[in-house]
mmCIF file of C-alpha atoms in Angstrom:
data_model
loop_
_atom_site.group_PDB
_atom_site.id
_atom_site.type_symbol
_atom_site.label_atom_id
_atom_site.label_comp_id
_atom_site.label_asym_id
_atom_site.label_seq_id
_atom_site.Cartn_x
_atom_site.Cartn_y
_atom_site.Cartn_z
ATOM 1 C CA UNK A 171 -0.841 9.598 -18.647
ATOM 2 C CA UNK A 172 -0.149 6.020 -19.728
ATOM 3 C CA UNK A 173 3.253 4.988 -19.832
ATOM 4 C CA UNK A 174 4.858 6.469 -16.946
ATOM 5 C CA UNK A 175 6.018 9.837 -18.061
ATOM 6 C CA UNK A 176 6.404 12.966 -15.698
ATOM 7 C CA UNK A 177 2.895 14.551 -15.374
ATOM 8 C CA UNK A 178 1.784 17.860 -14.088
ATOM 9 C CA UNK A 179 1.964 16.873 -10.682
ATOM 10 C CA UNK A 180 5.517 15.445 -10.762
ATOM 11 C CA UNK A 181 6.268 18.982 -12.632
ATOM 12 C CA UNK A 182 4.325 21.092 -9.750
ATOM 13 C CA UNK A 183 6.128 19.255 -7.147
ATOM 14 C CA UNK A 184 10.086 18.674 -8.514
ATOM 15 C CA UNK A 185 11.785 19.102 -5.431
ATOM 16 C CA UNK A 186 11.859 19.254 -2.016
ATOM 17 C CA UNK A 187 11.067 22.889 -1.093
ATOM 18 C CA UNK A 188 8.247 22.883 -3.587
ATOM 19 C CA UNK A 189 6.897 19.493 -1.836
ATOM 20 C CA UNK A 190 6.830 21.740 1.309
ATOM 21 C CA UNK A 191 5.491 24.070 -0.519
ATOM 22 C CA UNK A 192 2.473 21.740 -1.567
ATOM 23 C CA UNK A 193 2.095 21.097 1.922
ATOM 24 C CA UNK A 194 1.325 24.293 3.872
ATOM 25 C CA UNK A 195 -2.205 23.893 1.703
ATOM 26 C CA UNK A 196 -3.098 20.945 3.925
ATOM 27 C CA UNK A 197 -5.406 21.625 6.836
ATOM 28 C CA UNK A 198 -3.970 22.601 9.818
ATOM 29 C CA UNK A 199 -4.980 18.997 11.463
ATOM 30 C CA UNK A 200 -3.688 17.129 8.967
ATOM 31 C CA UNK A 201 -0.964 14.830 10.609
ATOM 32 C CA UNK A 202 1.106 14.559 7.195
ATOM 33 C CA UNK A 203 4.437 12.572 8.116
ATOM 34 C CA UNK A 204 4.774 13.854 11.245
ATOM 35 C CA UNK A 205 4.755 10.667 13.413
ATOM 36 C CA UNK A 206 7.384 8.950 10.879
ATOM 37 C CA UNK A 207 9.482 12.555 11.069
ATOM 38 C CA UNK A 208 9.628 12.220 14.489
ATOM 39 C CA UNK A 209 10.439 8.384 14.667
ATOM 40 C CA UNK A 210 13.157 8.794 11.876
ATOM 41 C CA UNK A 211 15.003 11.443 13.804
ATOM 42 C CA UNK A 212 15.884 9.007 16.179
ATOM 43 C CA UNK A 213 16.279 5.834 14.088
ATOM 44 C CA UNK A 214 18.348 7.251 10.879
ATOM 45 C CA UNK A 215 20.136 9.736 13.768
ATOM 46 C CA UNK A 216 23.928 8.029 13.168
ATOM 47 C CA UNK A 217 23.151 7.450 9.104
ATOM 48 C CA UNK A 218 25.062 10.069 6.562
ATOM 49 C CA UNK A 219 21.555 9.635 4.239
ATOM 50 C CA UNK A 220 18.734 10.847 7.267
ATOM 51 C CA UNK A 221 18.034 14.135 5.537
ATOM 52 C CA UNK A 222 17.753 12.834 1.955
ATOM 53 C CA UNK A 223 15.573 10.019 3.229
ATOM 54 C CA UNK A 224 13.344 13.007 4.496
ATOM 55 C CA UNK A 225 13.497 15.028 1.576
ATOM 56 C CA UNK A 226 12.652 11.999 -1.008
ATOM 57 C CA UNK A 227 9.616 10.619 1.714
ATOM 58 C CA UNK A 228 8.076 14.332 1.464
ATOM 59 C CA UNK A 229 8.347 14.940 -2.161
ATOM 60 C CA UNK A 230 6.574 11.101 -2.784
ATOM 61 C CA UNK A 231 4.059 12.539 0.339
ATOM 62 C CA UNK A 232 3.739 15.410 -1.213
ATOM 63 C CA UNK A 233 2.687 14.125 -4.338
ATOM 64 C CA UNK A 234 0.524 11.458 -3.258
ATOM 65 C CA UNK A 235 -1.959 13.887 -1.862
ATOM 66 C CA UNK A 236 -1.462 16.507 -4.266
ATOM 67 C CA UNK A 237 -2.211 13.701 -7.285
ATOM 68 C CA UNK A 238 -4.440 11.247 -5.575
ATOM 69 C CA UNK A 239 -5.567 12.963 -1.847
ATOM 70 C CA UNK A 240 -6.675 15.748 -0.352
ATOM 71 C CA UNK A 241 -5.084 18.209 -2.282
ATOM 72 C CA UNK A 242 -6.341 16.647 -5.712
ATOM 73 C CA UNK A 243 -9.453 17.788 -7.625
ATOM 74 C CA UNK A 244 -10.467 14.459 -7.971
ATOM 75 C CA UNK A 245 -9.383 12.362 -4.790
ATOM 76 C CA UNK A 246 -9.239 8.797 -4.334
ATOM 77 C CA UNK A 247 -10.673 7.147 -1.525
ATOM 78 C CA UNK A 248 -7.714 4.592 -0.662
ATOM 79 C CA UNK A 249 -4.510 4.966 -2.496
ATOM 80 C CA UNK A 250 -4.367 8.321 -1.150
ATOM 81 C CA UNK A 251 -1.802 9.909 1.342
ATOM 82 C CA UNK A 252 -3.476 8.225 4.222
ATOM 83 C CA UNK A 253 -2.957 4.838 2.760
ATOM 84 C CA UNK A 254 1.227 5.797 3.095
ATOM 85 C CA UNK A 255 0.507 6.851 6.619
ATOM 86 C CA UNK A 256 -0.746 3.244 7.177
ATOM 87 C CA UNK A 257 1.996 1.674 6.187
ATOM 88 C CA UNK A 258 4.656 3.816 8.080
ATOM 89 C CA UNK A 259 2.332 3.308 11.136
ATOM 90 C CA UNK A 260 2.851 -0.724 10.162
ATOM 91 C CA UNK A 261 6.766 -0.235 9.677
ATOM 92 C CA UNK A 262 7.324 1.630 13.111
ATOM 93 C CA UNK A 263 4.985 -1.204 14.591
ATOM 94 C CA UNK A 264 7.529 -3.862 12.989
ATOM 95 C CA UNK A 265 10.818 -1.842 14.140
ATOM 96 C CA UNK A 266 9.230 -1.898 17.821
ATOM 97 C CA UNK A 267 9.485 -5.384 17.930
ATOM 98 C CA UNK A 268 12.061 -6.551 15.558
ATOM 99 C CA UNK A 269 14.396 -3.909 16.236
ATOM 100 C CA UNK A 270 17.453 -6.420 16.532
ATOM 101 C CA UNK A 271 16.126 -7.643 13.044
ATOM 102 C CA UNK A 272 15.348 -4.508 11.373
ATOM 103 C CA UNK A 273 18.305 -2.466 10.401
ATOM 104 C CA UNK A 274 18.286 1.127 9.261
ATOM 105 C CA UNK A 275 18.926 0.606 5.532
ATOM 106 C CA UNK A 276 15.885 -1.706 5.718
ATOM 107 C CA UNK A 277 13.886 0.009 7.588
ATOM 108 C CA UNK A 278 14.332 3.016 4.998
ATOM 109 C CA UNK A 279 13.548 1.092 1.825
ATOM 110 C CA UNK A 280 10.592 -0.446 3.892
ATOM 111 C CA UNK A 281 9.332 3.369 4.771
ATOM 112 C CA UNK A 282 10.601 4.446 0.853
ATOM 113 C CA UNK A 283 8.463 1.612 -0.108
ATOM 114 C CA UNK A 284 5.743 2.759 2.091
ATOM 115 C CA UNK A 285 5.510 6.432 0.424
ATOM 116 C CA UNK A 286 5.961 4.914 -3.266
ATOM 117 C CA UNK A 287 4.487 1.938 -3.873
ATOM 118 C CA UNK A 288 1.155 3.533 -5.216
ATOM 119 C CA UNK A 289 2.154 6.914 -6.382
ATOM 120 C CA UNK A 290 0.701 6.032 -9.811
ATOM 121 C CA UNK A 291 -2.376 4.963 -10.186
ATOM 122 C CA UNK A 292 -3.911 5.675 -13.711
ATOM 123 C CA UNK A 293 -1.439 3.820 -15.935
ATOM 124 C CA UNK A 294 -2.916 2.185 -19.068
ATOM 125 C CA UNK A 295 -3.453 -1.012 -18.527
ATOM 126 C CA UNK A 296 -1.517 -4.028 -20.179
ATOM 127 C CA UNK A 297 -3.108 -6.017 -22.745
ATOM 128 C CA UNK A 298 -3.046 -9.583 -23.126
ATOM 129 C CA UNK A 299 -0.121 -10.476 -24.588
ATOM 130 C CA UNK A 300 2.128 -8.673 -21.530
ATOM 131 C CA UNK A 301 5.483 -10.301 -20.938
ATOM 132 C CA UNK A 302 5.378 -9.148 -17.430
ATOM 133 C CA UNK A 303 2.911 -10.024 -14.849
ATOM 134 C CA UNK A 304 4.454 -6.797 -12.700
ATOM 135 C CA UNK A 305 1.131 -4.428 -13.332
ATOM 136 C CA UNK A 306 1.711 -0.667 -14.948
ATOM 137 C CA UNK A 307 0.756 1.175 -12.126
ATOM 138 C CA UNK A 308 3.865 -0.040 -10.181
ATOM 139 C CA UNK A 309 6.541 -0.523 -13.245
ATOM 140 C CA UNK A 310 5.802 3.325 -13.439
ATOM 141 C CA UNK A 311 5.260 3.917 -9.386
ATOM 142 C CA UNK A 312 8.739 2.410 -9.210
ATOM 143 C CA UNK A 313 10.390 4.642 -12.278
ATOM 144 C CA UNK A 314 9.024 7.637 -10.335
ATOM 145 C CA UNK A 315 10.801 6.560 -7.190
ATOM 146 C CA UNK A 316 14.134 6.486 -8.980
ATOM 147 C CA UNK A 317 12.909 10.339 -10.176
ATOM 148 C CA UNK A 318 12.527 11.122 -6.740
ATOM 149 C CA UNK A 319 16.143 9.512 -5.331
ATOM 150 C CA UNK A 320 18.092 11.171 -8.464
ATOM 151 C CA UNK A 321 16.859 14.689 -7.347
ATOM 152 C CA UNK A 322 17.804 14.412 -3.578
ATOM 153 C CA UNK A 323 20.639 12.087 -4.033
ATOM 154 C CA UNK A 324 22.013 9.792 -1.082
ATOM 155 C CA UNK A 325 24.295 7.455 -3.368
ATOM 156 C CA UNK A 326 25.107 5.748 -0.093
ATOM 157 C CA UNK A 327 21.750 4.707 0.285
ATOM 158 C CA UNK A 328 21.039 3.473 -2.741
ATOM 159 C CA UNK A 329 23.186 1.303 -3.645
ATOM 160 C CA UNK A 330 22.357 -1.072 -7.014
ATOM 161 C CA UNK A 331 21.820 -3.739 -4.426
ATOM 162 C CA UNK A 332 18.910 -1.706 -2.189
ATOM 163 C CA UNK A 333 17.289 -0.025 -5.396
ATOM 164 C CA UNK A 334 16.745 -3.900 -6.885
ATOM 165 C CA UNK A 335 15.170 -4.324 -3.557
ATOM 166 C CA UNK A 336 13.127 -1.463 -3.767
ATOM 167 C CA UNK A 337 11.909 -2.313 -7.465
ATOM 168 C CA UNK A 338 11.301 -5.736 -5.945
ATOM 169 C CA UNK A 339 8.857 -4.607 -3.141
ATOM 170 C CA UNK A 340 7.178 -2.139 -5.138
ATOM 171 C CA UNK A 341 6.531 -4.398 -8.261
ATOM 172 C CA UNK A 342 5.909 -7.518 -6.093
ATOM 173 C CA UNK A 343 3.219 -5.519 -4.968
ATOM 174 C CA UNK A 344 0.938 -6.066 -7.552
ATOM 175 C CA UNK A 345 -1.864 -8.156 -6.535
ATOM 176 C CA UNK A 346 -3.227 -11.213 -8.480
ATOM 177 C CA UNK A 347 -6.655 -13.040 -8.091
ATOM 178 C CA UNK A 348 -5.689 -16.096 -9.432
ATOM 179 C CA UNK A 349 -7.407 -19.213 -10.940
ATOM 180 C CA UNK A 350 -10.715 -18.537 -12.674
ATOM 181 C CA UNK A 351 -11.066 -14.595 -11.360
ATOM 182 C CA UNK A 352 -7.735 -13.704 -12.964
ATOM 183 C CA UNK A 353 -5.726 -13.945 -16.390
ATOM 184 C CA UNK A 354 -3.073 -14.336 -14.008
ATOM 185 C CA UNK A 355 -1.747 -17.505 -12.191
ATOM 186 C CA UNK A 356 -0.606 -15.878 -8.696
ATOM 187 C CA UNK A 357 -3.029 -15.109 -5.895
ATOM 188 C CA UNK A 358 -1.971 -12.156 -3.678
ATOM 189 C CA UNK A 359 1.005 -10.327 -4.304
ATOM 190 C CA UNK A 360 4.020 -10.990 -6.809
ATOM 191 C CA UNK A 361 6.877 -10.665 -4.332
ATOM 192 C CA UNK A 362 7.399 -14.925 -4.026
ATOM 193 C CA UNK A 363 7.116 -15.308 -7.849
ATOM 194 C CA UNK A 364 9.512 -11.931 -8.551
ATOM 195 C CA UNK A 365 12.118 -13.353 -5.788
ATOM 196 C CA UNK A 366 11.837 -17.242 -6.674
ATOM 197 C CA UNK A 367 13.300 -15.840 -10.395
ATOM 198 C CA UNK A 368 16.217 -13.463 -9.094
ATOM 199 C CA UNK A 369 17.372 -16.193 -6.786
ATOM 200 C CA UNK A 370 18.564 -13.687 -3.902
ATOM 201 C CA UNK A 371 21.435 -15.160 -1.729
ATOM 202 C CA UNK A 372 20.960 -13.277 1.116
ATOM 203 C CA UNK A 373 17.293 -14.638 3.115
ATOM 204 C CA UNK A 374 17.412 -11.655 5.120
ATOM 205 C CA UNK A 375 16.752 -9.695 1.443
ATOM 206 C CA UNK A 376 14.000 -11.699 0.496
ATOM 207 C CA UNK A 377 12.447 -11.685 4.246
ATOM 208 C CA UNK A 378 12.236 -7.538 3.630
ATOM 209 C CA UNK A 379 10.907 -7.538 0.181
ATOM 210 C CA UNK A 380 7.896 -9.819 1.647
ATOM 211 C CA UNK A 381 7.605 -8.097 4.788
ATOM 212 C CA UNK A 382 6.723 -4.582 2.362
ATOM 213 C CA UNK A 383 4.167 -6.514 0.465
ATOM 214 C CA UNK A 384 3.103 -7.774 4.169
ATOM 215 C CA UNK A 385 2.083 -4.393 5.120
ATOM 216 C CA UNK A 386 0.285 -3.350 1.863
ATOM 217 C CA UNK A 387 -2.518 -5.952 2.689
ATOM 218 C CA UNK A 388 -2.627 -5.797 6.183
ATOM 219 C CA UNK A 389 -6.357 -3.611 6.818
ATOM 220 C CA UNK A 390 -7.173 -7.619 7.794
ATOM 221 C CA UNK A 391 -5.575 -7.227 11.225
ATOM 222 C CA UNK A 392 -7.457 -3.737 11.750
ATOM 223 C CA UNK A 393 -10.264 -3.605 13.678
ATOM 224 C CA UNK A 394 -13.793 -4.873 12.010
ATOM 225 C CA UNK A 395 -14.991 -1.801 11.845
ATOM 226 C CA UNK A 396 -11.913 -0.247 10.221
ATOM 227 C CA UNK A 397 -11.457 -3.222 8.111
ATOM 228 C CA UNK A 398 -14.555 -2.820 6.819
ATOM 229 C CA UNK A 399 -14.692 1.333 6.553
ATOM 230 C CA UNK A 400 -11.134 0.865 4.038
ATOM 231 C CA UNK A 401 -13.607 -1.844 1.831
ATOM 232 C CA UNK A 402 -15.859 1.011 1.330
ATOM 233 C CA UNK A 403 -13.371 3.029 0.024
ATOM 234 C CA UNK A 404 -11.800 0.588 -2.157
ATOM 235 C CA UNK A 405 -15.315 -0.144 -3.427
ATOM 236 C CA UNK A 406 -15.694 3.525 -4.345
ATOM 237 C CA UNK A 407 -12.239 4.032 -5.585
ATOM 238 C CA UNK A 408 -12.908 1.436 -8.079
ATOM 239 C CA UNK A 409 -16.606 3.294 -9.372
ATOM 240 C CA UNK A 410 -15.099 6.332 -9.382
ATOM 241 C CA UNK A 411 -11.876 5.723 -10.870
ATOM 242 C CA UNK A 412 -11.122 3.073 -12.530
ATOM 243 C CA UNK A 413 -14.862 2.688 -13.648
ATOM 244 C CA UNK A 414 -15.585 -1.241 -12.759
ATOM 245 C CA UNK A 415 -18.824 -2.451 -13.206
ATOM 246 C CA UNK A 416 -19.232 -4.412 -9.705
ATOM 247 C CA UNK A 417 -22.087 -5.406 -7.787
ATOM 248 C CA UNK A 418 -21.809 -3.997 -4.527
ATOM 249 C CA UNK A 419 -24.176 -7.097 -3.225
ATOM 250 C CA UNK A 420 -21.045 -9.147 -4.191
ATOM 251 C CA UNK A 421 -18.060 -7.008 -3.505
ATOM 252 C CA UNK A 422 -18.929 -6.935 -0.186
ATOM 253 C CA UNK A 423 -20.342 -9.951 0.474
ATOM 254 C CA UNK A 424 -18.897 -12.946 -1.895
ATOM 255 C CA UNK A 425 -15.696 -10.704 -2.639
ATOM 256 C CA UNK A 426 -14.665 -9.788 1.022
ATOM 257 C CA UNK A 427 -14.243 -13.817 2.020
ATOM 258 C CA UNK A 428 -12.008 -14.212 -1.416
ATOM 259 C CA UNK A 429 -9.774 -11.448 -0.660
ATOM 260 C CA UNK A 430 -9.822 -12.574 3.108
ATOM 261 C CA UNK A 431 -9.274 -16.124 3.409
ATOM 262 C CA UNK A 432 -8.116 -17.004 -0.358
ATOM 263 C CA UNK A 433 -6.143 -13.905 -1.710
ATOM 264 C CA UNK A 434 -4.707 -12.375 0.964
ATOM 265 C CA UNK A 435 -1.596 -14.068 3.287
ATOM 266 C CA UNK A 436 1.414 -12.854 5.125
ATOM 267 C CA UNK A 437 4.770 -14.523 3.340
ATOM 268 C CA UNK A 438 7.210 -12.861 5.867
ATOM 269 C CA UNK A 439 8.250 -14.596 9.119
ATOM 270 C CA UNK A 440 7.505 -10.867 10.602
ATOM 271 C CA UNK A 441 4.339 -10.367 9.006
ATOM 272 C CA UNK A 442 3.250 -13.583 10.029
ATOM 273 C CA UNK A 443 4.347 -13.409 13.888
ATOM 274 C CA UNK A 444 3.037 -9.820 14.464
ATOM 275 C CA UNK A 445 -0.590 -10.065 12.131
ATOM 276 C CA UNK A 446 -1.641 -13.855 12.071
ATOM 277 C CA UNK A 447 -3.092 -13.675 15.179
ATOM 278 C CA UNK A 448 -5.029 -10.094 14.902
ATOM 279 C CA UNK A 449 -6.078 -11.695 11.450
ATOM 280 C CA UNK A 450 -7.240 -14.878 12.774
ATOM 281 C CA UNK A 451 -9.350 -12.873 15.810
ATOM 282 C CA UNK A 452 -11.402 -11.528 12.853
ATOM 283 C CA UNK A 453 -12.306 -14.363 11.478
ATOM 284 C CA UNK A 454 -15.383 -15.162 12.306
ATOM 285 C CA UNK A 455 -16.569 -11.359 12.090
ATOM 286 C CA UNK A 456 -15.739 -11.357 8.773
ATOM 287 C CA UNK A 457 -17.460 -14.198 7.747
ATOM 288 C CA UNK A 458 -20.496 -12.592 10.089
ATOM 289 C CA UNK A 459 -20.275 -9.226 8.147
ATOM 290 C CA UNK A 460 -20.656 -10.701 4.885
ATOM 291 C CA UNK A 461 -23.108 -13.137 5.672
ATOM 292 C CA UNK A 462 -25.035 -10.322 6.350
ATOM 293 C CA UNK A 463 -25.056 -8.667 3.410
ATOM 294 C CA UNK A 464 -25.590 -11.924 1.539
ATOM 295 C CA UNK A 465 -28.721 -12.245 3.048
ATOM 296 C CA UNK A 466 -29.985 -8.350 1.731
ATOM 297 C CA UNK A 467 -31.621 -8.623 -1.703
ATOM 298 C CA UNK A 468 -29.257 -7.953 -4.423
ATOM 299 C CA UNK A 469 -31.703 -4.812 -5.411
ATOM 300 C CA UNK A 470 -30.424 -3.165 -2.591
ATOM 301 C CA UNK A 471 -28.919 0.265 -3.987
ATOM 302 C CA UNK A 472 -25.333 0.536 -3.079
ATOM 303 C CA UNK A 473 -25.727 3.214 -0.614
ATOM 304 C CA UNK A 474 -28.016 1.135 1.070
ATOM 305 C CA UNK A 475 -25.211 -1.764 0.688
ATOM 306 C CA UNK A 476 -22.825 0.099 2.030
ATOM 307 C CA UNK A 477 -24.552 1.153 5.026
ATOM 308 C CA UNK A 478 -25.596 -2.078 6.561
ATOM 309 C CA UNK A 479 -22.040 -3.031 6.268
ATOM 310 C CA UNK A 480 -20.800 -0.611 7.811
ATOM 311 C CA UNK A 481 -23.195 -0.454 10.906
ATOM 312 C CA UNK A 482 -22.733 -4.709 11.091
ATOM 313 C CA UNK A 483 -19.309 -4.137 11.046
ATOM 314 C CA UNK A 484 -19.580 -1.699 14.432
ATOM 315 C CA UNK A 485 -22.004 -3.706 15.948
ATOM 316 C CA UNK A 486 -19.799 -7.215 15.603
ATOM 317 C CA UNK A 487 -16.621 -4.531 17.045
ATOM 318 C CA UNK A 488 -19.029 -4.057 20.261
ATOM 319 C CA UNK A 489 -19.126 -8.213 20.575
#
């Protein structure tokens, strides 16, 4: 695959009773979208789109772990089905205490967002002379999602109006380096650049399309020792996948301060007054974590790499 088209898994999993399907192959413990099932009973209850919300979350579920998690041969160690679970667990977080700002149409292109944003992941990559700085793997995560609404509907829903705010969120989510790491200008994700062209009149819009790219980046709020178990498997996501020849000396030494303190901000008034803080408390461990690996010799095998950070990391949690 390379541009986008329907691939064997999209073909497999076409609807929602074969997404269920899919499902039952799951272990038993396997929490799946339970949690959000539960919570969206009670928050869609009074909307006329609830059970095609459902349907289009499970097929995108579905897929997810039947393309990239634990039901693929060859599973990623992030942008799996766990990494939508994250999310959701981040948008029920924000609808507990914004509830008088959070409607139920945004709150169901946030958890829409949640499920699609990274369905593709093994796009060809642009080449230098792009016109867009919106990255392939969400122009065609995005083009799946609109798959997924035309097969289970809910017009009301998805109205022109929500589906450009969808497209928004999921291709604002591409993240830039910037400056001298990048070919691209932008530092963390696209959303500000995509919504400082379309000009939205409505604030509240552009507050929801940042508040989805909030949540994408948010493992810095997480515990250290979380925070630093999801940089392992971004680390090996990127060997095994998409085949990047990185030092593991500097990924998770050099590489975790640039993502932390230069790449990675909240642009949302939400995102900023529910994770600044839980950020900010991890500060210091984070510049303690990779200190410490900065101070291993850069011969250190990878394994070995990846196990002092990770017992640092539990040892700075007990502090």
């Amino acid at each position: 695959m390379g541009s986008g088209e329907i691939d064997q898994t999209e073909t497999l999993i076409s609807n929602f009773d074969q997404a269920q399907q899919a499902l039952t192959d799951l272990p038993a413990e396997h929490k799946q979208l339970s949690h959000w099932n539960i919570w969206a009973a009670h928050v869609f209850a009074d909307v006329p789109w609830q059970t095609q919300l459902t349907q289009a979350m499970t097929i995108a579920y579905a897929r997810m772990a039947h393309r990239n998690g634990q039901l693929s041969t060859n599973p990623r160690t992030y942008h799996n089905e766990k990494h939508i679970n994250d999310l959701l667990l981040r948008v029920m977080y924000c609808a507990k205490h914004y509830e008088n700002q959070l409607n139920p149409n945004g709150l169901a292109i946030l958890s829409f967002f949640s499920a699609c944003h990274d369905l593709r992941q093994n796009e060809a990559r642009k080449t230098d002379d792009f016109e867009s700085l919106v990255g392939s793997n969400e122009q065609a995560s995005f083009a799946e999602a609109l798959r997924i609404i035309a097969v289970t509907g809910s017009a009301s829903l998805w109205s022109e109006h929500h589906l450009l705010l969808l497209q928004t969120m999921i291709e604002g989510s591409t993240f830039g380096s910037g400056g001298k790491r990048s070919k691209n200008f932008f530092q963390g994700n696209l959303a500000k650049h995509l919504l400082l062209e379309l000009q939205l009149p409505n604030k509240n819009d552009e507050q929801l399309v940042l508040l989805g790219c909030d949540l994408d980046t948010a493992n810095v709020c997480l515990p250290i020792a979380q925070f630093a178990a999801s940089a392992v498997h971004i680390y090996d996501e990127l060997v095994a996948h998409e085949h990047v020849a990185i030092s593991a000396h500097q990924f998770f030494s050099e590489q975790q301060k640039i993502y932390f303190f230069e790449q990675q901000a909240f642009n949302s008034d939400i995102g900023l007054a529910l994770f600044s803080a839980p950020k900010a408390n991890n500060a210091d461990k984070l510049s303690a974590l990779s200190d410490h690996i900065s101070g291993l010799s850069e011969d250190t095998p990878a394994s070995g790499i990846k196990a002092a950070f990770i017992n640092k990391a539990q040892q700075l949690e007990l502090q």
